[in-house]
Coordinates of N, CA and C in Angstrom, one line a residue:
A1 N -1.6 16.9 -5.9 CA -0.9 17.2 -6.4 C -0.1 18.5 -5.2
T2 N 1.1 18.9 -5.2 CA 1.2 20.0 -4.3 C 2.2 20.8 -5.0
S3 N 2.6 21.9 -4.0 CA 3.6 22.9 -5.4 C 4.9 22.4 -4.5
P4 N 6.5 22.8 -5.3 CA 7.4 22.2 -4.9 C 7.9 22.9 -3.6
P5 N 7.7 24.5 -3.5 CA 8.2 25.0 -2.3 C 7.2 24.1 -1.0
A6 N 6.0 23.9 -1.1 CA 5.4 23.4 0.2 C 5.9 21.9 0.5
V7 N 6.4 21.1 -0.6 CA 6.7 19.6 -0.2 C 8.3 20.0 0.3
M8 N 9.4 20.6 -0.3 CA 10.8 20.7 0.1 C 10.5 21.2 1.8
R9 N 9.7 22.4 2.3 CA 9.7 22.4 3.6 C 9.2 21.1 4.3
V10 N 8.3 20.3 3.8 CA 7.7 19.0 4.7 C 9.3 18.0 4.8
L11 N 9.7 18.3 3.6 CA 10.9 16.9 3.5 C 11.8 17.6 4.1
Q12 N 12.4 18.8 4.5 CA 13.2 19.3 5.2 C 13.5 18.9 6.7
G13 N 12.2 18.6 7.1 CA 12.3 18.2 8.4 C 12.2 19.1 9.5
C14 N 10.9 19.7 9.4 CA 11.1 20.5 10.9 C 10.9 19.8 12.2
S15 N 11.6 20.4 13.0 CA 11.1 19.9 14.4 C 10.1 19.9 15.1
P16 N 9.3 18.7 15.6 CA 7.8 18.8 15.7 C 7.6 19.6 16.8
K17 N 6.3 20.3 16.6 CA 6.3 21.1 17.6 C 4.4 21.0 18.0
K18 N 4.2 20.8 19.2 CA 2.7 20.8 19.5 C 2.3 22.0 18.9
P19 N 1.1 21.7 18.2 CA -0.1 23.0 18.3 C -0.4 24.0 19.6
T20 N -0.3 24.9 19.8 CA -0.8 25.8 20.9 C -1.9 26.3 19.9
G21 N -3.2 27.0 21.1 CA -4.1 27.7 20.5 C -3.8 29.1 20.4
E22 N -2.5 29.4 21.2 CA -2.0 30.8 21.0 C -0.9 30.7 19.6
W23 N -1.0 31.7 18.5 CA -0.1 31.5 17.4 C 0.2 33.3 17.0
T24 N 1.2 33.4 17.0 CA 1.6 34.8 16.7 C 2.6 34.5 15.2
P25 N 1.7 35.4 14.4 CA 2.2 35.2 13.0 C 3.9 36.1 12.8
S26 N 4.7 35.0 12.4 CA 6.0 36.3 12.1 C 5.9 36.5 10.1
F27 N 5.3 36.1 9.6 CA 5.4 36.2 8.3 C 4.3 37.5 7.9
L28 N 3.1 36.8 7.9 CA 1.9 37.6 7.9 C 2.0 38.6 8.9
T29 N 0.8 39.6 9.1 CA 0.3 40.3 9.8 C -0.6 39.7 10.8
P30 N -0.7 40.4 11.9 CA -1.8 39.5 12.7 C -3.0 39.5 12.1
E31 N -3.6 40.9 11.4 CA -4.9 40.6 10.4 C -5.0 39.9 9.2
Q32 N -3.7 39.5 8.9 CA -4.0 38.7 7.5 C -3.6 37.1 8.5
G33 N -3.0 37.3 9.4 CA -3.2 35.7 10.1 C -4.5 35.2 10.6
A34 N -5.1 36.2 11.1 CA -6.6 35.8 11.2 C -7.4 35.3 10.1
I35 N -7.2 36.3 9.0 CA -7.8 36.0 7.5 C -7.4 34.4 7.6
V36 N -5.9 34.2 7.1 CA -5.8 32.8 7.2 C -6.0 31.4 7.8
A37 N -6.2 32.2 8.9 CA -6.6 31.3 9.9 C -8.4 30.5 9.6
A38 N -9.1 31.9 9.6 CA -10.3 31.9 9.3 C -10.3 31.1 8.1
V39 N -10.0 31.2 7.2 CA -10.1 30.4 5.5 C -9.6 28.8 5.8
A40 N -8.6 28.8 6.5 CA -8.3 27.5 6.6 C -9.4 26.5 7.5
E41 N -9.8 27.3 8.4 CA -11.1 26.9 9.4 C -12.1 26.4 8.5
I42 N -12.4 27.1 7.4 CA -13.7 26.7 6.5 C -13.3 25.7 5.6
M43 N -12.2 25.6 5.6 CA -11.6 24.4 4.3 C -11.8 23.2 5.5
I44 N -11.2 23.5 6.4 CA -11.2 21.7 7.3 C -11.9 22.0 8.7
P45 N -13.0 22.3 9.1 CA -13.7 22.8 10.3 C -13.2 21.7 11.3
R46 N -13.9 21.9 12.3 CA -13.6 20.8 13.5 C -14.9 20.1 13.3
T47 N -14.9 19.0 13.4 CA -15.7 17.9 13.2 C -16.1 17.3 14.7
D48 N -16.1 15.7 14.3 CA -15.3 14.6 15.5 C -13.9 14.4 15.6
T49 N -13.6 15.3 14.5 CA -11.9 15.0 14.9 C -11.6 17.0 14.5
P50 N -10.3 17.0 15.0 CA -9.5 18.3 15.0 C -10.0 19.5 13.5
G51 N -10.3 20.2 13.6 CA -10.2 21.4 12.5 C -8.7 22.0 12.4
A52 N -8.5 22.7 11.4 CA -7.3 23.4 10.7 C -6.6 24.1 11.7
K53 N -7.5 24.5 12.5 CA -6.9 25.6 13.6 C -6.0 24.7 15.0
D54 N -6.9 23.4 15.0 CA -6.4 22.6 16.3 C -5.6 22.0 16.1
V55 N -4.8 21.7 14.5 CA -3.8 21.1 14.5 C -2.4 21.9 14.1
G56 N -2.9 23.6 14.0 CA -1.8 24.4 13.6 C -1.8 24.7 12.4
V57 N -2.7 24.5 11.6 CA -2.3 24.6 10.2 C -2.1 26.2 9.8
P58 N -2.6 27.5 10.6 CA -2.1 28.8 10.2 C -0.9 28.4 10.6
G59 N -0.1 28.4 11.9 CA 1.0 28.5 11.9 C 2.1 27.7 10.8
F60 N 1.7 26.6 10.5 CA 2.2 25.9 9.4 C 2.3 26.9 8.1
I61 N 1.2 27.3 7.7 CA 1.0 28.1 6.3 C 2.3 29.6 6.7
D62 N 2.0 30.2 7.6 CA 3.0 31.2 8.3 C 4.2 30.7 8.0
T63 N 4.7 29.6 8.5 CA 6.1 29.3 8.4 C 6.5 28.9 6.7
I64 N 5.8 28.2 6.3 CA 5.9 27.8 4.9 C 6.2 29.2 4.2
L65 N 5.4 30.1 4.0 CA 5.5 31.2 3.3 C 6.6 31.9 3.7
R66 N 7.2 32.0 4.8 CA 8.3 32.8 5.3 C 9.5 31.9 4.8
D67 N 9.5 30.6 4.9 CA 10.9 30.1 4.8 C 10.6 29.1 3.7
A68 N 9.6 29.2 2.9 CA 10.0 28.1 1.7 C 9.6 28.6 0.5
Y69 N 8.6 29.9 0.4 CA 7.9 30.5 -1.0 C 9.5 31.5 -1.1
P70 N 9.4 31.7 -2.5 CA 10.2 32.6 -3.1 C 9.4 33.9 -2.8
K71 N 10.3 35.2 -3.0 CA 9.9 36.9 -3.0 C 8.3 36.6 -4.1
H72 N 8.7 36.4 -5.2 CA 7.6 36.7 -5.9 C 6.2 35.7 -5.6
D73 N 6.2 34.6 -5.0 CA 5.3 33.7 -4.5 C 4.4 34.5 -3.5
Q74 N 5.4 34.6 -2.2 CA 5.0 35.4 -1.2 C 4.1 36.8 -1.4
D75 N 4.7 37.6 -2.3 CA 4.2 38.8 -3.0 C 2.9 38.4 -3.6
R76 N 2.6 37.4 -4.5 CA 1.4 36.9 -4.9 C 0.3 36.7 -4.0
Y77 N 0.6 35.9 -2.8 CA -0.1 35.3 -2.0 C -0.6 36.8 -1.2
L78 N 0.2 37.6 -0.6 CA -0.3 38.8 -0.1 C -1.1 39.6 -0.8
T79 N -0.9 39.6 -2.1 CA -1.5 40.8 -3.1 C -3.2 39.9 -2.9
G80 N -2.8 38.5 -3.3 CA -4.2 38.0 -3.4 C -5.3 37.7 -2.1
L81 N -4.1 37.9 -0.8 CA -5.1 38.1 0.3 C -5.7 39.1 0.7
E82 N -4.9 40.3 0.3 CA -5.3 41.6 0.3 C -6.8 41.8 -0.7
Q83 N -6.8 41.1 -1.9 CA -8.2 41.4 -2.9 C -9.2 40.7 -1.8
F84 N -8.8 39.8 -1.6 CA -9.8 38.7 -1.0 C -10.7 39.6 0.0
D85 N -10.0 40.4 1.4 CA -10.4 41.0 2.0 C -10.9 42.3 1.9
D86 N -10.6 42.5 0.6 CA -11.3 43.8 -0.1 C -12.7 43.5 -0.2
Q87 N -12.4 42.5 -1.1 CA -14.1 41.9 -1.8 C -15.0 41.7 -0.6
A88 N -14.5 41.1 0.7 CA -15.4 41.0 1.7 C -15.7 42.7 2.2
R89 N -15.0 43.4 2.0 CA -15.3 45.1 2.4 C -16.5 45.1 1.4
K90 N -15.9 45.1 0.0 CA -16.9 45.8 -1.0 C -18.4 45.2 -0.5
A91 N -18.7 43.6 -0.7 CA -19.6 42.9 -0.3 C -20.3 43.2 0.8
H92 N -20.0 43.5 2.0 CA -20.5 43.3 3.5 C -20.4 44.8 4.0
G93 N -19.2 45.3 3.5 CA -19.1 46.9 4.3 C -17.9 46.4 5.7
K94 N -17.5 45.2 6.0 CA -16.5 45.0 6.7 C -15.5 44.0 6.2
A95 N -14.4 44.0 7.3 CA -13.2 43.3 6.7 C -13.6 41.6 7.2
F96 N -13.1 40.6 6.5 CA -13.6 39.1 6.6 C -13.6 38.8 7.8
V97 N -12.8 39.1 8.8 CA -12.9 38.1 9.8 C -14.1 39.2 10.7
E98 N -14.5 39.8 10.3 CA -15.6 40.5 11.0 C -17.2 40.4 10.3
I99 N -17.4 39.8 9.3 CA -18.5 39.4 8.7 C -19.1 38.5 9.4
E100 N -20.2 37.7 9.1 CA -21.0 36.8 9.9 C -20.4 35.0 9.3
P101 N -20.1 34.3 10.0 CA -19.7 32.8 9.4 C -19.9 32.3 8.6
Q102 N -21.5 32.3 7.8 CA -22.1 32.0 6.7 C -21.6 33.0 5.5
Q103 N -21.4 34.1 5.9 CA -20.7 35.0 4.7 C -19.6 34.5 4.5
Q104 N -18.8 34.4 5.4 CA -17.1 34.2 5.2 C -17.2 32.8 4.5
T105 N -18.0 31.9 4.6 CA -17.9 30.7 4.0 C -18.6 30.6 2.6
A106 N -19.6 31.7 2.6 CA -20.1 31.8 1.0 C -18.6 32.7 0.0
L107 N -18.1 33.3 0.9 CA -17.1 34.2 0.1 C -15.9 33.2 -0.1
V108 N -15.8 32.4 0.7 CA -14.7 31.7 0.0 C -14.9 30.7 -0.7
R109 N -16.0 29.9 -0.8 CA -16.6 29.3 -1.8 C -16.8 29.9 -3.5
E110 N -17.1 31.2 -3.0 CA -16.9 32.0 -4.4 C -15.6 32.1 -4.9
F111 N -14.9 32.7 -4.2 CA -13.3 32.6 -4.6 C -13.2 31.3 -5.0
H112 N -13.1 30.2 -4.5 CA -12.7 28.8 -4.5 C -13.4 28.3 -6.2
D113 N -14.3 28.6 -6.1 CA -15.2 27.7 -7.6 C -14.9 28.8 -8.8
A114 N -14.7 30.4 -8.5 CA -14.0 31.0 -9.7 C -12.6 30.6 -10.3
A115 N -11.3 30.2 -8.9 CA -10.5 30.2 -9.5 C -10.3 28.3 -9.8
V116 N -11.2 27.7 -9.1 CA -10.9 26.4 -9.9 C -11.5 26.2 -11.4
K117 N -12.5 27.2 -11.9 CA -13.2 27.0 -12.9 C -11.9 27.4 -14.0
A118 N -11.4 28.7 -13.5 CA -10.4 29.4 -14.1 C -9.5 28.5 -14.4
A119 N -8.9 27.5 -13.3 CA -7.8 26.4 -14.0 C -8.3 25.6 -14.7
R120 N -9.6 24.9 -14.8 CA -9.9 24.1 -15.9 C -10.0 24.6 -17.1
E121 N -10.2 26.2 -17.3 CA -10.4 26.7 -18.6 C -9.0 26.5 -19.2
Q122 N -8.0 26.8 -18.3 CA -6.3 26.6 -18.8 C -5.8 25.4 -18.4
E123 N -6.5 24.2 -18.7 CA -6.0 22.8 -18.3 C -4.5 22.5 -19.2
L124 N -4.5 23.0 -20.1 CA -3.3 22.8 -21.2 C -2.2 23.6 -20.9
V125 N -2.6 24.8 -19.9 CA -1.3 25.1 -19.5 C -1.2 24.8 -17.7
D126 N 0.4 24.9 -17.7 CA 0.6 24.7 -16.3 C 0.7 26.1 -15.3
T127 N -0.3 26.2 -14.9 CA -0.4 27.7 -14.2 C -0.3 27.4 -12.6
R128 N 0.5 26.3 -12.2 CA 0.8 26.0 -10.9 C 1.5 27.2 -10.1
D129 N 2.4 27.7 -11.0 CA 3.3 29.1 -10.3 C 2.3 30.4 -10.0
E130 N 0.9 30.1 -10.8 CA 0.3 31.4 -10.8 C -0.9 31.4 -10.0
R131 N -1.0 30.2 -9.3 CA -2.3 30.0 -8.4 C -2.8 31.2 -7.6
P132 N -3.9 31.2 -8.0 CA -4.6 32.5 -6.9 C -4.1 32.2 -4.8
F133 N -4.5 32.9 -4.4 CA -4.6 33.0 -3.2 C -5.2 31.9 -2.8
I134 N -6.7 31.7 -2.8 CA -7.7 30.6 -2.4 C -6.8 29.4 -2.7
L135 N -6.5 29.1 -3.9 CA -5.8 27.6 -4.1 C -4.5 27.7 -3.4
M136 N -3.7 28.5 -2.9 CA -2.6 28.3 -2.4 C -2.8 28.2 -1.1
T137 N -3.9 29.1 -0.5 CA -4.3 28.2 1.1 C -4.8 26.9 1.4
K138 N -5.7 26.6 0.3 CA -6.3 25.2 0.3 C -5.0 24.2 0.2
E139 N -4.4 24.3 -0.7 CA -3.1 23.5 -0.8 C -2.1 23.3 0.8
L140 N -2.0 24.8 0.9 CA -1.2 24.6 2.0 C -1.9 23.8 3.7
T141 N -3.3 24.7 3.3 CA -4.1 23.8 4.4 C -4.5 22.3 4.4
M142 N -4.2 21.6 3.4 CA -4.8 20.3 3.3 C -3.3 19.7 3.4
L143 N -2.0 20.5 3.4 CA -0.9 19.6 3.6 C -0.6 19.9 5.2
G144 N -1.0 21.2 5.6 CA -0.4 21.0 7.2 C -1.4 20.1 7.9
F145 N -2.8 20.0 7.2 CA -3.4 19.3 8.4 C -3.3 17.9 7.8
F146 N -2.8 17.3 6.8 CA -3.2 16.1 6.3 C -1.4 15.0 6.8
T147 N -0.7 16.3 6.9 CA 0.8 16.2 7.2 C 1.0 16.0 9.1
S148 N -0.3 16.3 10.0 CA -0.4 16.8 11.0 C -0.5 15.5 12.0
E149 N -0.2 15.2 13.1 CA -0.6 13.7 13.8 C -1.9 13.6 13.6
A150 N -2.9 14.5 13.9 CA -4.1 14.2 13.9 C -5.1 14.1 12.8
G151 N -4.4 14.4 11.9 CA -4.8 14.5 10.2 C -4.5 13.0 9.6
A152 N -3.2 12.9 9.9 CA -3.0 11.3 9.2 C -3.4 10.3 10.5
T153 N -3.6 10.3 11.4 CA -4.1 8.8 12.1 C -5.5 8.9 12.3
Q154 N -6.1 10.1 12.7 CA -7.7 10.4 12.8 C -8.5 10.5 11.9
V155 N -7.6 11.4 10.9 CA -8.6 11.3 9.4 C -8.3 10.0 8.6
L156 N -7.0 10.1 8.4 CA -6.4 8.8 7.3 C -5.9 7.7 8.2
Q157 N -5.7 6.6 7.3 CA -5.1 5.6 7.9 C -3.3 5.7 8.4
Y158 N -2.9 5.4 8.9 CA -1.5 5.5 9.3 C -0.9 4.1 9.6
V159 N -0.1 3.7 8.7 CA 0.7 3.0 9.7 C 2.2 3.2 9.2
A160 N 3.1 3.7 10.4 CA 4.6 3.4 10.0 C 5.3 2.7 8.7
V161 N 5.1 1.4 9.1 CA 6.1 0.5 8.1 C 4.5 -0.9 7.9
P162 N 3.7 -0.8 6.6 CA 2.8 -1.5 6.4 C 3.3 -2.6 6.4
G163 N 2.4 -3.9 7.2 CA 2.7 -5.2 6.8 C 2.5 -5.5 5.3
P164 N 2.2 -7.1 5.4 CA 2.4 -8.1 3.9 C 1.2 -7.6 3.5
F165 N 1.3 -7.6 2.2 CA 0.0 -7.3 1.0 C -1.2 -8.8 1.2
R166 N -2.6 -8.5 1.7 CA -3.7 -9.5 2.0 C -4.6 -8.8 1.1
G167 N -4.7 -9.8 0.0 CA -5.8 -9.4 -0.8 C -7.2 -9.0 -0.4
C168 N -8.3 -9.9 -0.4 CA -9.2 -10.1 -0.5 C -10.0 -9.8 1.2
L169 N -9.9 -8.8 1.6 CA -10.2 -8.4 3.1 C -11.8 -7.8 3.3
P170 N -12.5 -7.8 4.3 CA -13.8 -7.6 4.6 C -13.3 -6.0 4.8
L171 N -13.9 -5.3 4.6 CA -14.1 -3.4 4.7 C -13.5 -3.0 6.0
T172 N -13.9 -3.7 7.3 CA -13.8 -3.7 8.6 C -12.2 -3.9 8.7
E173 N -11.4 -4.9 8.0 CA -10.3 -5.0 8.4 C -9.2 -4.6 7.6
A174 N -9.6 -3.4 6.1 CA -9.0 -2.7 5.4 C -9.4 -1.1 5.9
G175 N -9.2 -0.9 7.1 CA -9.5 0.8 7.3 C -11.2 1.1 7.2
N176 N -12.1 0.5 7.4 CA -13.4 0.9 7.1 C -13.6 1.8 6.2
G177 N -12.9 2.3 5.0 CA -13.5 3.1 4.1 C -12.0 4.4 4.1
K178 N -11.4 4.4 5.3 CA -10.7 5.6 5.2 C -9.4 5.6 4.0
T179 N -9.0 6.9 3.7 CA -8.1 7.0 2.7 C -6.7 6.7 3.4
W180 N -5.7 6.1 2.9 CA -4.4 6.1 3.4 C -3.6 7.2 3.7
A181 N -2.7 7.8 4.4 CA -2.2 8.7 4.7 C -1.2 9.0 3.7
T182 N -0.8 8.3 3.1 CA 0.1 8.9 2.2 C -0.9 9.1 0.9
E183 N -1.9 9.1 0.6 CA -2.6 9.5 -0.7 C -3.1 10.9 -0.5
M184 N -3.0 11.8 -1.1 CA -3.1 12.9 -1.1 C -4.1 13.8 -2.1
S185 N -5.4 13.2 -1.9 CA -6.5 13.4 -3.2 C -7.6 13.8 -2.5
Q186 N -7.9 14.4 -1.5 CA -8.5 15.1 -1.0 C -9.4 16.1 -1.5
A187 N -10.7 16.6 -1.6 CA -11.3 17.7 -2.4 C -11.9 18.6 -1.0
F188 N -12.0 19.8 -1.4 CA -12.7 20.7 -0.4 C -14.1 20.7 -0.7

């Protein structure tokens, strides 16, 4: 499940752009952009397939925040990002982007696990509009990655127009266990 602003931005049909290694934030400051890029890469790192940075997820997040999110969501995101960086400074005496990669990963996991626990405790209440920075970043990272060409074709299966239904197939003929690109049930 994704939030309406994120889905609307994708459905509005951005003109496709090839991601480049260089990206200049237009909504976030360069410092904030560096934090978002580092967090996105921790969530979807480069392996035998491209990572979040490789497919332009940080720029995607910046654009979605600027063009699709209402002011109160933008402010909530920026406040959460600031609190996240402040926690790195308190715990390690440095900004998030300056600490060791293992410390970065541990801090992302700490914030993520606390946010998921809090969300589970309030399952009966729809708190999607009050998601914390880390879960908003996760949602946008996954959306940006799995709607990219690499995410949809190298990690997921993608067939623009699937063929006829064929029931009992060997796994090798049914995608070798890859999830279809239309399913968004990936977990961090």
